[in-house]
Short mmCIF file of C-alpha atoms and ligand atoms in Angstrom, two decimals:
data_model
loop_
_atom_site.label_atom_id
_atom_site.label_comp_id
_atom_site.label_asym_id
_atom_site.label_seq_id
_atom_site.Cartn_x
_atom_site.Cartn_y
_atom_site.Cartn_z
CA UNK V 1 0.00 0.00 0.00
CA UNK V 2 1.40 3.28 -0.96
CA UNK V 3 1.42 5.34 2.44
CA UNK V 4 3.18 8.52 1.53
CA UNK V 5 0.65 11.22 1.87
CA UNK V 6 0.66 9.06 6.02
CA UNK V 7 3.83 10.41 5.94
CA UNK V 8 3.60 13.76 5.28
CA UNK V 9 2.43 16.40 7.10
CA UNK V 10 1.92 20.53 5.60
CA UNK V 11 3.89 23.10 8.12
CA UNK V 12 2.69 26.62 8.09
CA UNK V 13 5.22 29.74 9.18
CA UNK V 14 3.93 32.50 11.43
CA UNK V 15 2.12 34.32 9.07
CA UNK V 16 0.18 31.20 8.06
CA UNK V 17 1.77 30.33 4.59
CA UNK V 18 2.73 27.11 3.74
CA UNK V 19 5.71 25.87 4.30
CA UNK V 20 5.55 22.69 1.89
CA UNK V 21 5.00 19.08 3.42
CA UNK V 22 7.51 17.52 5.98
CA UNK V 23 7.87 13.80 5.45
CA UNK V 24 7.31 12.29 9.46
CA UNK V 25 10.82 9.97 8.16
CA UNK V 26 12.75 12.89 7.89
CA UNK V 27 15.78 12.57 10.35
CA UNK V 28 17.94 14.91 9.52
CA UNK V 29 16.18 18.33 10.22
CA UNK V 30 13.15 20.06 10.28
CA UNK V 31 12.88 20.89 6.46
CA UNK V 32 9.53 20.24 4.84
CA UNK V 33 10.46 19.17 0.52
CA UNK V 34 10.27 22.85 -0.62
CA UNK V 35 13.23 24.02 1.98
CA UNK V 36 15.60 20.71 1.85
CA UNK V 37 16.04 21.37 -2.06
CA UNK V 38 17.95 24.55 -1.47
CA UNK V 39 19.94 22.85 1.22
CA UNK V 40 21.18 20.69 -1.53
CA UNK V 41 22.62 23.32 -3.69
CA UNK V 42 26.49 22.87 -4.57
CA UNK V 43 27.48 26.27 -4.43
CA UNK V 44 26.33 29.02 -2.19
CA UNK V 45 27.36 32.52 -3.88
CA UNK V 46 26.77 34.96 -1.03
CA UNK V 47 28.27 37.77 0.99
CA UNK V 48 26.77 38.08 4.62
CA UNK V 49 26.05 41.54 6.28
CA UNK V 50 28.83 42.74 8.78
CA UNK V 51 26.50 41.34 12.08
CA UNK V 52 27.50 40.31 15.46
CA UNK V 53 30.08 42.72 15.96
CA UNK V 54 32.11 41.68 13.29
CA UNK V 55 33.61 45.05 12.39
CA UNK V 56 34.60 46.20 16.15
CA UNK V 57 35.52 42.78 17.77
CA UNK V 58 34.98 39.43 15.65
CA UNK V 59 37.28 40.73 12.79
CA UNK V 60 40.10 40.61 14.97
CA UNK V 61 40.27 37.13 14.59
CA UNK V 62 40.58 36.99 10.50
CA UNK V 63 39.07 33.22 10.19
CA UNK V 64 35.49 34.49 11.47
CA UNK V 65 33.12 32.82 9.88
CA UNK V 66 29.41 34.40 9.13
CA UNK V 67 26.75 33.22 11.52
CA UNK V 68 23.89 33.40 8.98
CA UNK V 69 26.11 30.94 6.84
CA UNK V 70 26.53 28.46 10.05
CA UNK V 71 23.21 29.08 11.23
CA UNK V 72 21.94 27.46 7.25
CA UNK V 73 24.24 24.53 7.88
CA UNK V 74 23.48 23.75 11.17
CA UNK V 75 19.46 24.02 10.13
CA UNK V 76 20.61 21.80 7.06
CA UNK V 77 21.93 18.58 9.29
CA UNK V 78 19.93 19.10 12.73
CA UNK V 79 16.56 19.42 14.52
CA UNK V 80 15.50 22.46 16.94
CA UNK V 81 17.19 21.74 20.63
CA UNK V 82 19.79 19.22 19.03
CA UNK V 83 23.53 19.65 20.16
CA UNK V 84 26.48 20.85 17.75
CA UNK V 85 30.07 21.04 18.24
CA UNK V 86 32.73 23.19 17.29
CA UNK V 87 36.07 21.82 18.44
CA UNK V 88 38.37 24.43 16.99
CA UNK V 89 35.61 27.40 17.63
CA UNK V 90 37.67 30.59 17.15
CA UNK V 91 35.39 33.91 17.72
CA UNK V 92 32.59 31.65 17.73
CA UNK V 93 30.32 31.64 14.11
CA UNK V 94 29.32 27.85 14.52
CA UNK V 95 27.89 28.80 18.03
CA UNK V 96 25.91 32.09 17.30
CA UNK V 97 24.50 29.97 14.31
CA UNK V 98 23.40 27.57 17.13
CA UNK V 99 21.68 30.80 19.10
CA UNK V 100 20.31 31.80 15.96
CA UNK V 101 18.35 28.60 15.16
CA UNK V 102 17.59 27.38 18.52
CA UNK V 103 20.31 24.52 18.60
CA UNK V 104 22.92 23.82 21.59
CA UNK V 105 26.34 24.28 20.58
CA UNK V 106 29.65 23.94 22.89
CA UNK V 107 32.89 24.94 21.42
CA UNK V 108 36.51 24.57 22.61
CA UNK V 109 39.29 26.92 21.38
CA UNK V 110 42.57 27.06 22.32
CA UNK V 111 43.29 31.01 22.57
CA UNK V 112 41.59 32.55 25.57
CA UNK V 113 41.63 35.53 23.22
CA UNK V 114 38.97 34.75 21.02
CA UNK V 115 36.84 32.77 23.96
CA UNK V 116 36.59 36.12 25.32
CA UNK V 117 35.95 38.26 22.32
CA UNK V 118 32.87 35.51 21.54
CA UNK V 119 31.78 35.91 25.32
CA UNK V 120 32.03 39.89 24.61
CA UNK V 121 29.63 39.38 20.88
CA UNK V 122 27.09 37.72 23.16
CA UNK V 123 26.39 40.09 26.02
CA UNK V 124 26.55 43.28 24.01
CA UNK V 125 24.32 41.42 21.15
CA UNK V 126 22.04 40.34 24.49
CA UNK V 127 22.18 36.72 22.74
CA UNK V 128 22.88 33.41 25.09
CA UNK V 129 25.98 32.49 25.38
CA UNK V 130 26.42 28.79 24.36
CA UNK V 131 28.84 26.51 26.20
CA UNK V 132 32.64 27.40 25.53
CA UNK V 133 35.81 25.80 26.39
CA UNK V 134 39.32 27.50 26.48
CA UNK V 135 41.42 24.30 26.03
CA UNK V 136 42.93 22.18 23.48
CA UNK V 137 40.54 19.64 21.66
CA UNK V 138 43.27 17.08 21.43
CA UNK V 139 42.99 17.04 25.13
CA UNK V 140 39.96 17.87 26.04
CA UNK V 141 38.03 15.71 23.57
CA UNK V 142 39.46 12.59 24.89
CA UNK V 143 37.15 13.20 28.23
CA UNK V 144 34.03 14.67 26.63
CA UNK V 145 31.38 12.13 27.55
CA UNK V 146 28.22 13.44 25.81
CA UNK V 147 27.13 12.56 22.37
CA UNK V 148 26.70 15.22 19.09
CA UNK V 149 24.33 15.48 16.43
CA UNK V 150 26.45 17.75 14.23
CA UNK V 151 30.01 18.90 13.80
CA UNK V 152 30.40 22.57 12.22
CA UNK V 153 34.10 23.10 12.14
CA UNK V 154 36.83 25.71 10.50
CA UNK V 155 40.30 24.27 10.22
CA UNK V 156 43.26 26.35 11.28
CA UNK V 157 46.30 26.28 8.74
CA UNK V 158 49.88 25.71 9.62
CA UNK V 159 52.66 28.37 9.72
CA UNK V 160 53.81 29.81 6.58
CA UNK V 161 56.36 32.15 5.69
CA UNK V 162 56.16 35.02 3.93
CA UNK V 163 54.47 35.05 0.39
CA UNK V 164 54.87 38.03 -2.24
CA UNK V 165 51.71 39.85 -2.75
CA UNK V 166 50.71 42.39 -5.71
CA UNK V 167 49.00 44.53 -3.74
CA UNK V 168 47.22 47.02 -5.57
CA UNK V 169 43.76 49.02 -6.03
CA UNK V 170 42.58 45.71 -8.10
CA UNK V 171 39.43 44.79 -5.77
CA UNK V 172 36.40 42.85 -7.88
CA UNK V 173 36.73 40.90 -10.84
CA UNK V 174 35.92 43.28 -13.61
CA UNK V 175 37.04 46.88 -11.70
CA UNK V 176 39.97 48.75 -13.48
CA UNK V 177 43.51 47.97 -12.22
CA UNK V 178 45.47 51.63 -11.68
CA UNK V 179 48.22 50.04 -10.55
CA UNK V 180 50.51 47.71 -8.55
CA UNK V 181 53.10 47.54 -5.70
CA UNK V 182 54.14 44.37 -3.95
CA UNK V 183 54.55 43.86 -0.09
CA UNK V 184 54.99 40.85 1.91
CA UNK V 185 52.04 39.72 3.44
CA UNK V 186 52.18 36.86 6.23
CA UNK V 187 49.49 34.13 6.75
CA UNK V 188 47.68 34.88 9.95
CA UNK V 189 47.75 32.15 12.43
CA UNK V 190 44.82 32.20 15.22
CA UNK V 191 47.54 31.24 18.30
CA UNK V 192 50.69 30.39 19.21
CA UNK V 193 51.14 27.09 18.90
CA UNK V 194 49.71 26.37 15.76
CA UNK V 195 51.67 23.38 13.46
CA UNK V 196 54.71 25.12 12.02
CA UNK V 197 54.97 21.91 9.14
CA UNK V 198 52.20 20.89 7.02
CA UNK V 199 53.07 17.05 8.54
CA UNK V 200 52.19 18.67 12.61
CA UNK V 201 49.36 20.45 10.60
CA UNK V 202 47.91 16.12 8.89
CA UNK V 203 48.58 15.54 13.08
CA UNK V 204 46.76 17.90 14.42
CA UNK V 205 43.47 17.33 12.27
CA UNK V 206 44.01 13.78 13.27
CA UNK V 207 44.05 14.02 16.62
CA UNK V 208 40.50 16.23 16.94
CA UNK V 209 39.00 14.33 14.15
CA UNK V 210 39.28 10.89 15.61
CA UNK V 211 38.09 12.59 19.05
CA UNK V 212 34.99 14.09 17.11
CA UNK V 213 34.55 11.32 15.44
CA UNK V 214 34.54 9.06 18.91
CA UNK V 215 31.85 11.62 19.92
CA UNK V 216 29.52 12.14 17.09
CA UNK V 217 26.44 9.96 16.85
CA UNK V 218 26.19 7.22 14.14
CA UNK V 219 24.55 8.52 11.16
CA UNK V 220 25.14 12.10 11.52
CA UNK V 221 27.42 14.41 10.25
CA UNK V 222 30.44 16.54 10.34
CA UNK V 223 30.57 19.60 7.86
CA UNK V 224 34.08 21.46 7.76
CA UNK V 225 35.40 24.87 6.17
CA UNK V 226 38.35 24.72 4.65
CA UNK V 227 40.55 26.72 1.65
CA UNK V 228 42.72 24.95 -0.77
CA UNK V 229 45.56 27.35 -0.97
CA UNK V 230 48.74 28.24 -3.53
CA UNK V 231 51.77 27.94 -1.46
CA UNK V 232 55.77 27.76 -2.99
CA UNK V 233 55.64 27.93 -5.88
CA UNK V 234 52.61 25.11 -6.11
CA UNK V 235 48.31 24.46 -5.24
CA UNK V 236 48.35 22.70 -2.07
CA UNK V 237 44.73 20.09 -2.90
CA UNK V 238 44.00 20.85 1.54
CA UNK V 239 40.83 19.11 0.60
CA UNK V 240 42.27 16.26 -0.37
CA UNK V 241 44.65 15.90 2.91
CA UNK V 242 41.28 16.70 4.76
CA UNK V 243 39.49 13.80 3.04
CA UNK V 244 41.83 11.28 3.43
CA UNK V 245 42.59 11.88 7.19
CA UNK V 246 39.14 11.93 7.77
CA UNK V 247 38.55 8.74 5.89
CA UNK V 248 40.85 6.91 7.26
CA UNK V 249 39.26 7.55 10.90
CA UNK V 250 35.90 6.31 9.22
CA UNK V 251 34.36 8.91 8.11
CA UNK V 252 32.59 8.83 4.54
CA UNK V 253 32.42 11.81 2.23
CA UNK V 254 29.18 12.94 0.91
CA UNK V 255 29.79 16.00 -0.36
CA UNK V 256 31.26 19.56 -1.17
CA UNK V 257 29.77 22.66 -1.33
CA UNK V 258 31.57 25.83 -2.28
CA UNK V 259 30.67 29.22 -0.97
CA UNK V 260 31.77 32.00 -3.05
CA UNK V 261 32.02 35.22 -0.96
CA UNK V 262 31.12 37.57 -3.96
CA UNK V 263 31.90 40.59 -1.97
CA UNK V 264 35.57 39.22 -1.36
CA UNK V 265 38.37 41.47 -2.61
CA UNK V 266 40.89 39.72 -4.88
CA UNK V 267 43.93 38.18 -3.10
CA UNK V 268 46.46 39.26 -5.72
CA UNK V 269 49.89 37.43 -6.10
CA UNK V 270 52.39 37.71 -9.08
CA UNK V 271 50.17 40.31 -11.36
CA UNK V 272 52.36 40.67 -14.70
CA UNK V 273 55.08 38.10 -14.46
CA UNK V 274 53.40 34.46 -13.22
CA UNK V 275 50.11 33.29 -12.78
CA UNK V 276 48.90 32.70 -9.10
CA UNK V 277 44.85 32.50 -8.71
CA UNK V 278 43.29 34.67 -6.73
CA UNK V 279 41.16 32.50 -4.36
CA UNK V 280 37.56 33.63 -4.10
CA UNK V 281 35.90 30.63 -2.60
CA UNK V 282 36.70 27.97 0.09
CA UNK V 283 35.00 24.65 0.31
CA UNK V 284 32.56 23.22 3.07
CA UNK V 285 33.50 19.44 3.02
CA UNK V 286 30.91 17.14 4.46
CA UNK V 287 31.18 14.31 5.84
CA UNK V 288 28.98 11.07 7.69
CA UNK V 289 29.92 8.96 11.02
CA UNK V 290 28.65 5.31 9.04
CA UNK V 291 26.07 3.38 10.77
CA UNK V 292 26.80 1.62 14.16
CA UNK V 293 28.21 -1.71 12.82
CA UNK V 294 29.71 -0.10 9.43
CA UNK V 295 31.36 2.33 11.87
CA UNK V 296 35.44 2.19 13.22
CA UNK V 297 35.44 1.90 16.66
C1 LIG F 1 39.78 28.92 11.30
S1 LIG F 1 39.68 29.28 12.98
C2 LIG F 1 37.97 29.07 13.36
C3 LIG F 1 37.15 30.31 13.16
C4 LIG F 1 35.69 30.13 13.55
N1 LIG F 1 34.98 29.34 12.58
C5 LIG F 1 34.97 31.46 13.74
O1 LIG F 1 33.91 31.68 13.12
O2 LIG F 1 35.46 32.27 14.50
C6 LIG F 1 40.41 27.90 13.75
C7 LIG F 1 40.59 28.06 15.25
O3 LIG F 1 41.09 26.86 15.81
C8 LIG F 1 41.85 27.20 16.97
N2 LIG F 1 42.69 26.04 17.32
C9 LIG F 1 43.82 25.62 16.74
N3 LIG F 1 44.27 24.50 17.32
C10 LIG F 1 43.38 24.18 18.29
C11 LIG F 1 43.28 23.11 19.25
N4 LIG F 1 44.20 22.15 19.29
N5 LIG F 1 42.22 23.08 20.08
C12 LIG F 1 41.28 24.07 20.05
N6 LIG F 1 41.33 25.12 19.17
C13 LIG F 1 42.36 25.16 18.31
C14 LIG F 1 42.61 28.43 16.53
O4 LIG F 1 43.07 29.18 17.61
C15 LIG F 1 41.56 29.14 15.65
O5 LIG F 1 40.89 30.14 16.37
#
């Protein structure tokens, strides 16, 4: 017997138009049909508004990453009250998302810095504060007793040394060049002890991902930001090292999505003598914790 329309029930926002149906089997979040199509869209080409305090405090930081943006992923993988994690939190963008939308998050970040700066966001943006731990999630992690239903995650880069930048008054794609000087421009790292070799960088990921992993529930998932990145003299494929540490912990990959920051000036390296591109995008990787007996221990 076909049993579908059993399954499906219409949802209705505030102002009493329909939302679309929401199939009762849906796991995964609260989307009825009409909203979980744009959740499945490849690319996301958006710039966010400046919010949360992002010009006065949350800029500091430099890997910030919008709320709005978090809060859409988090609604994408998760149900209302559900709990997220963000083991490498920074100013705190995965856990505003999770104020936003009504999830729990906790967060652990190693600079006391940028703990403080997220505590700071919350009580002059009168939002809750969600649960935040200054600490290392290598450590930490290996204690955490409680289960997740989503990882939203940003990975931190390793050391780098100075690159040569064209810096000019080049900004969007299209806008007249008037001309060029070069300085030297430094990677920003987010605290002290970040990996100074891309090998302590592969170990560091390993070490939280197998923790998150341990922690996540089976089924669920584990989205995470990251840039590939042009480095000496070659394109460094950080998506790929991502994938295959993760992998071989046990996690599967499902997809990619790119978001495309079209307000993003151009990062400009080696204008008129070599050609460097100018990275406008980064990639949200995501990845699923396999059912109970597919899963690694
Ligand atoms: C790319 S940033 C995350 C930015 C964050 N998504 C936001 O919106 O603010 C990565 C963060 O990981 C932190 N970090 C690096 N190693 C860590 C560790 N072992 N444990 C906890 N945090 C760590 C860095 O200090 C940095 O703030």
């Amino acid at each position: 017997m076909d049993n579908t329309n059993n399954n499906k029930i219409e949802l209705f926002d505030e102002l009493g138009e329909s939302r679309g149906f929401y199939d009762k089997r849906n796991k995964i979040n609260d989307f009825t049909g009409k909203e979980w199509i744009f959740s499945t869209k490849s690319v996301i080409p958006k710039s966010y508004p400046p919010s949360f305090q992002l010009q006065k405090l949350r800029n500091q930081h430099g890997g910030q990453k919008p709320p709005e943006l978090c809060a859409q992923l988090i609604s994408t993988f998760t149900k209302e009250g559900q709990l997220v994690l963000d083991p490498l939190a920074g100013v705190g963008g995965t856990l505003i998302g999770c104020t936003l939308i009504k999830r729990r998050g906790i967060g652990i970040e190693i600079n006391p810095k940028w703990v403080n700066i997220y505590k700071k966001v919350c009580k002059l943006e009168n939002i809750k504060e969600e649960e935040i731990i200054v600490g290392d999630s290598q450590i930490y992690l290996k204690t955490y007793t409680n289960e997740v239903d989503f990882i939203l995650t940003d990975v931190p880069y390793w050391l780098m040394d100075k690159v040569e930048k064209s810096k000019g008054t080049y900004k969007k794609f299209g806008e007249k060049a008037k001309g060029i000087y070069s300085e030297k421009s430094k990677l920003k790292s987010f605290n002290e002890n970040a990996p100074k070799t891309k090998d302590e960088w592969r170990k560091l990921l390993h070490n939280v991902f197998i923790e998150c992993y341990r922690v996540l529930k089976p089924k669920k998932y584990c989205a995470v930001f990251i840039g590939n990145m042009y480095y000496k003299k070659k394109y460094h494929l950080l998506t790929s090292d991502l994938t295959q540490i993760l992998e071989n912990i046990g996690f599967v990959l499902k997809g990619e999505i790119i978001w495309y920051d079209v307000a993003k000036k151009l990062h400009l390296y080696g204008i008129n003598y070599s050609w460097i591109p100018s990275i406008v995008h980064q990639f949200i990787l995501i990845f699923r914790k396999p059912k109970a007996e597919n899963a690694k221990k």
